[in-house]
XYZ file of C-alpha atoms in Angstrom:
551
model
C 254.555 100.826 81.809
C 252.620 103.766 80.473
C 249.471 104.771 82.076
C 246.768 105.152 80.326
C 247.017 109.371 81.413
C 250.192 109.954 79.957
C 248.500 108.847 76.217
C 246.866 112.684 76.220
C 247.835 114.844 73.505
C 250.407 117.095 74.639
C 249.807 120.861 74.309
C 252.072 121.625 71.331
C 254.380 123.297 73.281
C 255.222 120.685 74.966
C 255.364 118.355 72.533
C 257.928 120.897 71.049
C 259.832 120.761 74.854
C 259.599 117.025 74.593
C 261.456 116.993 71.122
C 263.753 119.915 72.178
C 264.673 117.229 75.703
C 265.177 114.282 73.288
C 266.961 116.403 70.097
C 268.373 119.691 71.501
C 269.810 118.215 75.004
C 272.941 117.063 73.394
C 275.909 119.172 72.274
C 274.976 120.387 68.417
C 276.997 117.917 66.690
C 273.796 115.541 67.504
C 272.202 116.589 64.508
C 274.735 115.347 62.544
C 274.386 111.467 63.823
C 270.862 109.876 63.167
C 267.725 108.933 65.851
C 269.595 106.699 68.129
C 271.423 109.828 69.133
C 268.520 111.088 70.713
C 268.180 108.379 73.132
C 271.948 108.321 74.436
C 272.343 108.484 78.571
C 273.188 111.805 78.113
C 270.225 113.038 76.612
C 268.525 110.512 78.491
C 269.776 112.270 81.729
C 268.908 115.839 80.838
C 265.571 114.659 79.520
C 264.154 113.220 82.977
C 265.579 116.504 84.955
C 263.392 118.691 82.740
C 260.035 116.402 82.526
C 257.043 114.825 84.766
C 256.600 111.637 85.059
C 253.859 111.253 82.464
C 256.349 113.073 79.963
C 259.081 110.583 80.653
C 257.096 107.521 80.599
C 255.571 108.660 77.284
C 259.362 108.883 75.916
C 260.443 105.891 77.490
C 258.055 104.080 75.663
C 259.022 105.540 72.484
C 262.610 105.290 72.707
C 261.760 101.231 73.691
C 259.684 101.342 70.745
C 262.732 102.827 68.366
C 264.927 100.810 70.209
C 263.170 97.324 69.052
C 262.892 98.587 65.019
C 267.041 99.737 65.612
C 266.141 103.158 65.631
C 264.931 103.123 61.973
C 262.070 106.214 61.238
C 258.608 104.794 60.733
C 257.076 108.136 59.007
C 260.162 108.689 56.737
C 262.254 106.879 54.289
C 264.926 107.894 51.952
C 262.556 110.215 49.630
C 260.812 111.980 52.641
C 257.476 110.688 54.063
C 257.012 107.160 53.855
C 253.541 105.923 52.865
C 253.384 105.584 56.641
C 253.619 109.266 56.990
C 252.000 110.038 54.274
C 249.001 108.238 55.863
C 249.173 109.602 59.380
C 249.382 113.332 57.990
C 245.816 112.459 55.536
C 244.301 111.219 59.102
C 245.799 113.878 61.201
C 244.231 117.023 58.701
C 240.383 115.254 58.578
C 240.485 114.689 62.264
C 237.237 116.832 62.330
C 235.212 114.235 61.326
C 235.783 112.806 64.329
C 234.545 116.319 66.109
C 238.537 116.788 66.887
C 239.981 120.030 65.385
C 243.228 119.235 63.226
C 245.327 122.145 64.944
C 245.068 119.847 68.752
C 248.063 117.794 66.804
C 249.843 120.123 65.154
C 247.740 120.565 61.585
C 248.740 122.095 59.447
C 252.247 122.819 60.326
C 253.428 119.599 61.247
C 251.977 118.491 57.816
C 254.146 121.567 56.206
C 257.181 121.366 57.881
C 256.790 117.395 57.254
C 256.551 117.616 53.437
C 259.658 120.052 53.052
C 261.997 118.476 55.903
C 265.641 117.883 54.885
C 267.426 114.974 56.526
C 268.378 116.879 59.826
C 264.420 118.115 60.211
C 263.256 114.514 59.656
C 265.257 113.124 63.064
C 263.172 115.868 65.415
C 259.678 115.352 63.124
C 260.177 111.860 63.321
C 259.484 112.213 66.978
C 256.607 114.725 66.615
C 254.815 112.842 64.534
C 255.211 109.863 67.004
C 253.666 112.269 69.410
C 251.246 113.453 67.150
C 249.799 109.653 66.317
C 249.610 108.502 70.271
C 247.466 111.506 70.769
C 245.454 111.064 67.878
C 245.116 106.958 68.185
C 244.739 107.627 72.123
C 241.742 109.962 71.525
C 239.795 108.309 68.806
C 240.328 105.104 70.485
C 239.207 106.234 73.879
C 238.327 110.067 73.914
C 239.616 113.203 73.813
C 239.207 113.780 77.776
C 240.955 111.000 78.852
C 239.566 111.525 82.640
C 235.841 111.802 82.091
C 235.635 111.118 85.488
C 236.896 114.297 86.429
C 234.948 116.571 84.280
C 231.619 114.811 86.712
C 231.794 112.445 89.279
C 228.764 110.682 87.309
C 230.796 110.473 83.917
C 232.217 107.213 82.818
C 236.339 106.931 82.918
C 237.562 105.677 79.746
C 240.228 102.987 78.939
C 242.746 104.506 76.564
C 245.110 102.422 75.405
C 249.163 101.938 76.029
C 251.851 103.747 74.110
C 253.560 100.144 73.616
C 250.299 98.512 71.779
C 249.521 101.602 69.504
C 253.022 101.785 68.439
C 253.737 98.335 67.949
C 250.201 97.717 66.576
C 250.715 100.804 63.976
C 254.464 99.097 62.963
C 252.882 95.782 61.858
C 250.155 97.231 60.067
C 250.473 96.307 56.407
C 248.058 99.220 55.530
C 248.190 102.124 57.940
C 245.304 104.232 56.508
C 242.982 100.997 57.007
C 244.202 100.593 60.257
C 243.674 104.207 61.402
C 240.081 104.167 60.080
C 239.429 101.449 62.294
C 240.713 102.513 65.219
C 237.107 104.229 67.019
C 235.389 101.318 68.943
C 232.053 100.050 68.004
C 233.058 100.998 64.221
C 229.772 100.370 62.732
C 228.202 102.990 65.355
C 230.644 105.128 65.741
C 230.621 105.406 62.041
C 226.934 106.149 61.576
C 227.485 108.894 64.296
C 230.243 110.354 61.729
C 228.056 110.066 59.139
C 225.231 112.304 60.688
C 227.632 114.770 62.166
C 229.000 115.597 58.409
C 225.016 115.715 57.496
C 224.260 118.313 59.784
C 227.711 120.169 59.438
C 226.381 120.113 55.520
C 223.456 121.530 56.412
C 224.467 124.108 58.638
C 226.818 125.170 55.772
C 223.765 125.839 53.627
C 222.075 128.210 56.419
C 220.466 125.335 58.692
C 216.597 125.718 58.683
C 213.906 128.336 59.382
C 212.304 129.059 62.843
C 208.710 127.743 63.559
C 207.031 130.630 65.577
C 205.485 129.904 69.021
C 201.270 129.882 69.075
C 198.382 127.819 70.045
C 198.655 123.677 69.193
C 198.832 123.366 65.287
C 196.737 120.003 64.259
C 195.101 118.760 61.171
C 193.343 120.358 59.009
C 194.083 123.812 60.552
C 195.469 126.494 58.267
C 198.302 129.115 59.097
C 201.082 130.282 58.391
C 203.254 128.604 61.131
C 201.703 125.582 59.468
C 203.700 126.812 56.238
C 207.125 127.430 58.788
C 206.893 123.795 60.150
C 206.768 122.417 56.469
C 209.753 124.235 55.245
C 211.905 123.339 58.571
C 210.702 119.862 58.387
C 212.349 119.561 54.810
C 215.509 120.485 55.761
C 216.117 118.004 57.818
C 213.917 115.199 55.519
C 210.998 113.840 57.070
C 209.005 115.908 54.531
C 209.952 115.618 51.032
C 208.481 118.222 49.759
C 205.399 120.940 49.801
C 202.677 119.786 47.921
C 199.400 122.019 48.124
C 198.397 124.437 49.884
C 202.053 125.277 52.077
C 199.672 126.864 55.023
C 197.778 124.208 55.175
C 198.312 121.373 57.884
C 197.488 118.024 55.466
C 198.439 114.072 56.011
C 201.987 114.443 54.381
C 202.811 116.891 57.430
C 201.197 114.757 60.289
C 203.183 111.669 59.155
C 206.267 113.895 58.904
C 205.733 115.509 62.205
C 205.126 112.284 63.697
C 208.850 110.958 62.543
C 210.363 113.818 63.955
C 208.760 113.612 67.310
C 210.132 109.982 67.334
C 213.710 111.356 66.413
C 213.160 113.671 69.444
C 212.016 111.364 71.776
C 208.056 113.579 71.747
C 204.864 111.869 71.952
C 204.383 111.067 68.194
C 201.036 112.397 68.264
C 201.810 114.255 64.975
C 200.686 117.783 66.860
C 202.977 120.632 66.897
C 202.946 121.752 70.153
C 205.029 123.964 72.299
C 207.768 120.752 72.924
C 207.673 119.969 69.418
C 208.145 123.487 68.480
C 211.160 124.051 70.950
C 212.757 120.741 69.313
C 212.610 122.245 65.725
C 213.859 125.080 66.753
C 217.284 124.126 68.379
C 219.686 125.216 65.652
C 221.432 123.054 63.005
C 224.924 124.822 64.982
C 223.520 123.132 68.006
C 222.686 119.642 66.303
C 226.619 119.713 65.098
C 227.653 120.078 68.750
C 225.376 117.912 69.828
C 226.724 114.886 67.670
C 230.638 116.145 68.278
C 229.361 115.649 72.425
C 227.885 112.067 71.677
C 230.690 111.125 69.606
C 232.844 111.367 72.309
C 230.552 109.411 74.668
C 230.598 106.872 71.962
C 234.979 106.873 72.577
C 234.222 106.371 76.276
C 233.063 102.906 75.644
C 236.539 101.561 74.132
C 237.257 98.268 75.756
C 233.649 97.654 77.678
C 230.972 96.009 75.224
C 230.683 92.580 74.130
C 228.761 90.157 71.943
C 225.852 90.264 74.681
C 224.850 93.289 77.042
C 222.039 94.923 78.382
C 222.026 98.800 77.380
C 220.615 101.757 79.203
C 220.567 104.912 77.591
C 219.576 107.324 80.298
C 218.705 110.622 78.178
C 216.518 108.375 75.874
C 215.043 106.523 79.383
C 215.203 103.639 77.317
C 216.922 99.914 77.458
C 217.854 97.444 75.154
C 219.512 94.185 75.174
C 222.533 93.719 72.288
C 223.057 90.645 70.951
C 225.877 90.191 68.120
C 225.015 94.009 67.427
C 221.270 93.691 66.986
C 218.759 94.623 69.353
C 216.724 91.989 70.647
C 215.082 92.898 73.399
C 213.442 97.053 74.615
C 211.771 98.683 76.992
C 211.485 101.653 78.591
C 212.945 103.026 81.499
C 212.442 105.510 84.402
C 215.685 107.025 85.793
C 217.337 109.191 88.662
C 215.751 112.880 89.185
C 218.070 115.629 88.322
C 219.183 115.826 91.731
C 219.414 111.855 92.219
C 221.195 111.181 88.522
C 221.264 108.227 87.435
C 225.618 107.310 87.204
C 227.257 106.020 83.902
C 229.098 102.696 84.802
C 229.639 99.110 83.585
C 228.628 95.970 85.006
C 227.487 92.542 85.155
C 224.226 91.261 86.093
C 224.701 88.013 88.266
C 221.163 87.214 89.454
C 217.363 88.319 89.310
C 215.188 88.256 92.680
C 211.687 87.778 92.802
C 210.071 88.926 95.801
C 212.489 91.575 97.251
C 213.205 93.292 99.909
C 213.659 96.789 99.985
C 215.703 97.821 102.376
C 215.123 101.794 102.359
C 218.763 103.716 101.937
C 219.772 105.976 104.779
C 219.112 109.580 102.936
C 215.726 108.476 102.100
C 214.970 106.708 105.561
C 215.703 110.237 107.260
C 214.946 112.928 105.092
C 211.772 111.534 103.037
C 210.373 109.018 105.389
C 210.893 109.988 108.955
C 209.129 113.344 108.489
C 206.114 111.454 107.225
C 205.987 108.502 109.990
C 205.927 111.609 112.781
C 202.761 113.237 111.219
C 200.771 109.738 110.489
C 200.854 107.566 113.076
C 200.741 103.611 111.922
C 202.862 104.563 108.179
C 205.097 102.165 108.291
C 203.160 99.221 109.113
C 199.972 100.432 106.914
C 202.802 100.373 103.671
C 204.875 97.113 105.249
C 207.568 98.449 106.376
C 209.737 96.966 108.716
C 211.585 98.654 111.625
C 214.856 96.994 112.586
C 217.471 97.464 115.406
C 219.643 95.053 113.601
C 220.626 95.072 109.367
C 218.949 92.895 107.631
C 217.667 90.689 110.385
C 213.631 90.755 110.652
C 214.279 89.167 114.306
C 215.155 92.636 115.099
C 211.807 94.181 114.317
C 210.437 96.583 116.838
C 207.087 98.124 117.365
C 207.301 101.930 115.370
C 204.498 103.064 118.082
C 207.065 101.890 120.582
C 209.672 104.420 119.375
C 209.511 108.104 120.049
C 210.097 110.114 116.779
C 211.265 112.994 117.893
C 214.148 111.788 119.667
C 215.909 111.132 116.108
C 217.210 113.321 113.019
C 219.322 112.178 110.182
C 222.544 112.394 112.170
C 221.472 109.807 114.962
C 218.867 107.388 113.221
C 219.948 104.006 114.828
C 217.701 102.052 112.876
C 216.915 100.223 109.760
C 213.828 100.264 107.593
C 212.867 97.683 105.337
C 210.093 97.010 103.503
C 208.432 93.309 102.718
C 207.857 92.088 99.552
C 204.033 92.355 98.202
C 202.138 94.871 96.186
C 203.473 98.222 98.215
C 206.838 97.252 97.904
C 208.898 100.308 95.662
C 210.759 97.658 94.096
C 207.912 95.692 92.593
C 208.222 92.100 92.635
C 211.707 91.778 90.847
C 215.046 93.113 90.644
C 218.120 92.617 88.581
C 221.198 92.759 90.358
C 224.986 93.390 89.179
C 226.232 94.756 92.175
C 228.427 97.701 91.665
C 230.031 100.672 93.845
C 226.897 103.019 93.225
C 223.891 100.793 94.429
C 222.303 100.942 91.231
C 219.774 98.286 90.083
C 217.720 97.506 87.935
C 213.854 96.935 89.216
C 210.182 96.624 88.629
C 207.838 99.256 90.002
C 204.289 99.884 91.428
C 203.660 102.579 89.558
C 202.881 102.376 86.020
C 201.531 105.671 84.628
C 204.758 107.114 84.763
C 206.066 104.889 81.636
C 203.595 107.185 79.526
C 205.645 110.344 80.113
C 207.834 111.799 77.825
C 210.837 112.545 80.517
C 211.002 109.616 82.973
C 213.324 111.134 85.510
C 211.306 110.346 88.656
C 214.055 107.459 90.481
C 216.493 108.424 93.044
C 219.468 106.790 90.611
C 217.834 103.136 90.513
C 216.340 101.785 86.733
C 212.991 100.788 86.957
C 212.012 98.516 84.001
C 208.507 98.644 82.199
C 208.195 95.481 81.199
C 210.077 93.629 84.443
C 208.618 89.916 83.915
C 209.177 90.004 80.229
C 213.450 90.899 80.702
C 213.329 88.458 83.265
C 211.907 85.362 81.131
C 214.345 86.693 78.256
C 216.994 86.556 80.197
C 216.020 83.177 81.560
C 215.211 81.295 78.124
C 217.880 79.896 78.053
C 218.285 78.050 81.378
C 216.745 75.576 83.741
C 215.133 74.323 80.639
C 212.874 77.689 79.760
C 210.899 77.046 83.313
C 211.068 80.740 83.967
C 207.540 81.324 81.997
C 205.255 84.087 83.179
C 202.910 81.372 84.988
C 205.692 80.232 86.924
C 206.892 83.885 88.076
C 203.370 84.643 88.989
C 203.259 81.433 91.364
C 206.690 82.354 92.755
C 205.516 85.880 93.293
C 202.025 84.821 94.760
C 204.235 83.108 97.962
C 205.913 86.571 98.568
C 209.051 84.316 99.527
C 212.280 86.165 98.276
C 213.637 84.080 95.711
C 216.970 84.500 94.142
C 217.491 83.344 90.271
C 221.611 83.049 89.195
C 221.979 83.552 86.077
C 224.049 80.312 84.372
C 224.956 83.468 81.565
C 225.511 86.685 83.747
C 225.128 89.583 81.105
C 226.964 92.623 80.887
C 225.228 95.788 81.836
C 226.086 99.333 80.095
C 224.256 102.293 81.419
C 225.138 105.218 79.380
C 224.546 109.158 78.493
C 223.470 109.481 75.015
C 221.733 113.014 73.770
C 222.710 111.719 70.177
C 223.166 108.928 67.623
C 222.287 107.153 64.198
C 220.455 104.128 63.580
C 221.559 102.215 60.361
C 219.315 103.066 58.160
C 220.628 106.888 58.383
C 218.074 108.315 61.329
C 219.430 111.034 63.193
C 217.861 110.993 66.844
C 218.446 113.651 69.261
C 217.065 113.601 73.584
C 216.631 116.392 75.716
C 219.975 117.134 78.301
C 217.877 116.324 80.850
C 220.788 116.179 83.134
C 222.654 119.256 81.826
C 225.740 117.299 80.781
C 226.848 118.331 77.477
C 227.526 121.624 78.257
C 230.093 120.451 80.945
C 231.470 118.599 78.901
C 231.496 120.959 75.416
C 234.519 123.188 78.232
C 236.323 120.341 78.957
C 236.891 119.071 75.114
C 237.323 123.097 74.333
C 240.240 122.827 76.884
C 241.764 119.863 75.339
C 241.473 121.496 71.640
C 242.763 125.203 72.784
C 245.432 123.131 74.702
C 246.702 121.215 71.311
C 246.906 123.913 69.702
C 249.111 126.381 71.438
């Protein structure tokens, strides 16, 4: 079985090695028979004494794959390329509008060589093209770093898909330029994101768009020449048709088209053009292009994870919305981890909702947040309901905090557990949504509401915490226990303070994700702040894959 690592694209040196193993290990009177030579013991032998593992299992599963057809070429016939090849080689030489450079599988010398091959030159290209089309399938299916994992510990690993299925899937396809257009997941996405990249690219051809120079708050009615800067920058990218009037002066047609492009940006829409909204226009259009090549990758990453149904968190936008048949049905915003408490990118499913929780405080905060703060005020833990246990999760356990001395204990020998009791202090609020996963991430309300009004909402230490918690809850309960779940009966429920547990009868699948870019259907472009200085991490790695390919 091929794992799903050995489906990267080979550096083209080694897919030349891997030919030159499967062609040029047998005595030179091979190139006289056909492909099935290239698989004899033989060659077989020499091959896996020269290889890795991931090379070998990547020609085992071709040769099994020749093997089934009788070793007949699928990317030539009897008058060269087959439609087939003809096909691949169209896909392979516009890989860029998928943000993947043509030369990471060989373009435009494969396509060369290809077109002019005689019979001897079609057995080895035959192989390099088979090569060529894992990669490619492999990476638009799933992304071009096939570890994400590994570029940061918070990324999302992707699910790229066997040798077997892409070869066997691209053999019964009666048309193979439909079926390589639809290979990226989440088509109708993935395709708007295409769309905008070769938008920007356009525009970036054409000399992207004029600076708007830093100064006081421009607002209505004021008149200067920045006011004529912001006009011209905000037609190049559309939300202002045109300049009507007076260009220096600052007049309804620019406060409406200011406004859209603080929504694009994820600004206050206030419609003033202020030192955020100035920094935002001026990020170049070279910038934008990267930007969407990033996101498009992201988009790869989730191959093989949504569904009909999910709940969606987009952490850069701090937003969430709940998918159903590919419309939105349900948003709100979000607060998410601090920089230095990020939020990870995982897939789950959401089981249960609990009203009423407990919070039972995590060790890093107990010691390093809290303790310091019970030693200098005297009576904080029982003034904010906190419990203090000698035993997890058992309130028999409690102890008296004035009973403990404080400075006997640091983070490395803290012996107990602190938990706080549900009620109007509690951090958690008075719900929680729970798909339990490796990185004790949840979903939860909050007691603290002001912070939904900010711009950046990176104030958690990893956790989601929902705006709207009661309204997600009675969506996601409409449907069950015949619609009791109204907000009357969640306020009586949360008036007892009892910790009440809700299954779900339809668990949901939870995405949280790392979007700085995308398209809507209707063609809008947004773009969100890095806030957790991601791209840019991984901009190197997909450089190392491209610079690899094409050696």
């Amino acid at each position: 079985m091929v794992t799903p690592a050995t489906l990267r694209p080979l550096s083209w040196a080694a897919v030349l090695s891997v030919t030159a193993a499967l062609a040029f290990g047998l005595p030179a009177r091979a190139h006289e028979g056909n492909l099935k030579d290239k698989f004899e013991p033989k060659a077989q032998a020499q091959r896996d004494a020269r290889h890795t593992a991931g090379e070998r299992a990547l020609n085992d599963a071709i040769k099994d794959f020749y093997a089934k057809r009788e070793f007949k070429p699928l990317w030539f016939d009897g008058n060269g390329l087959s439609p087939q090849g003809r096909a691949l080689l169209a896909a392979l030489a516009k890989s860029d509008e998928h943000g993947i450079g043509p030369a990471t599988y060989g373009m435009p010398k494969l396509g060369e060589r290809a077109a002019k091959a005689n019979a001897k030159e079609r057995e080895e290209l035959e192989i390099e093209l088979t090569i060529a089309f894992l990669g490619y399938a492999g990476d638009i299916v799933a992304g071009t770093v096939s570890n994400p994992r590994r570029v940061g510990g918070t990324f999302r690993d992707a699910k790229r898909p066997e040798a077997k299925k892409l070869l066997d899937d691209a053999a019964a396809a009666q048309d193979m330029a439909k079926f390589l257009d639809e290979l990226p997941p989440d088509l109708r996405r993935y395709k708007q994101v295409q769309q905008a990249l070769a938008k920007y690219r356009e525009i970036e051809k054409k000399g992207g768009w004029p600076r708007v120079d830093a100064g006081p708050t421009l607002k209505i009615g004021m008149k200067h020449p920045r006011v004529g800067q912001a006009k011209r920058r905000l037609v190049a990218t559309g939300e202002l048709a045109k300049i009507e009037g007076d260009a220096d002066t600052f007049d309804g047609a620019l406060l409406l088209a200011v406004k859209k492009f603080q929504l694009r940006h994820g600004l206050l829409d206030d419609g003033n053009i202020g030192a955020g909204t100035v920094a935002e226009m001026n990020v170049s259009a070279k910038e934008r292009v990267e930007q969407l090549v990033i996101n498009i990758e992201r988009r790869r990453w989730l191959a093989g994870y949504l569904g009909d149904r999910y709940i969606y968190v987009n952490i850069a936008d701090h937003d969430l919305k709940i998918v159903e048949k590919g419309h939105t049905v349900y948003t709100s915003r979000v607060v998410v981890g601090r920089p230095y408490h990020e939020t990870p990118v995982f897939s789950a499913t959401m089981q249960y909702i609990e009203l009423n929780p407990y919070w039972n405080v995590p060790y890093s905060i107990a010691t390093q947040e809290l303790l310091p703060v019970i030693r200098k005020v005297p009576g904080y833990l029982q003034s904010n309901d906190y419990l203090l246990l000698t035993r997890m999760g058992d309130n028999n356990s409690a102890i008296d905090p004035a009973s403990v001395d404080w400075s006997r204990y640091g983070p490395g020998n803290f012996p107990f557990q602190i938990r706080q009791k549900p009620g109007p202090r509690n951090a958690l609020g008075t719900t929680m949504f729970m798909f339990p996963n490796p990185h004790n991430v949840f979903i939860h309300d909050t007691p603290i509401r002001s912070i939904f009004n900010l711009e950046d909402r990176y104030f958690s230490h990893g956790c989601v915490r929902v705006q709207n918690p009661w309204g997600l809850a009675i969506f996601l309960l409409k449907d069950q226990d015949n619609g009791q779940w109204t907000k009357e009966k969640i306020a009586k429920v949360v008036e007892t303070k009892d910790q009440t547990r809700i299954n779900l009868k339809a668990p949901i699948q939870v995405h949280i994700t790392y979007l700085t870019a995308w398209a809507e259907q209707d063609g809008t472009v947004h773009f969100r702040k890095d806030g957790y200085k991601r791209d840019a991490t991984l901009r190197v790695a997909m450089n190392k894959v491209a610079y690899a390919g094409a050696r």
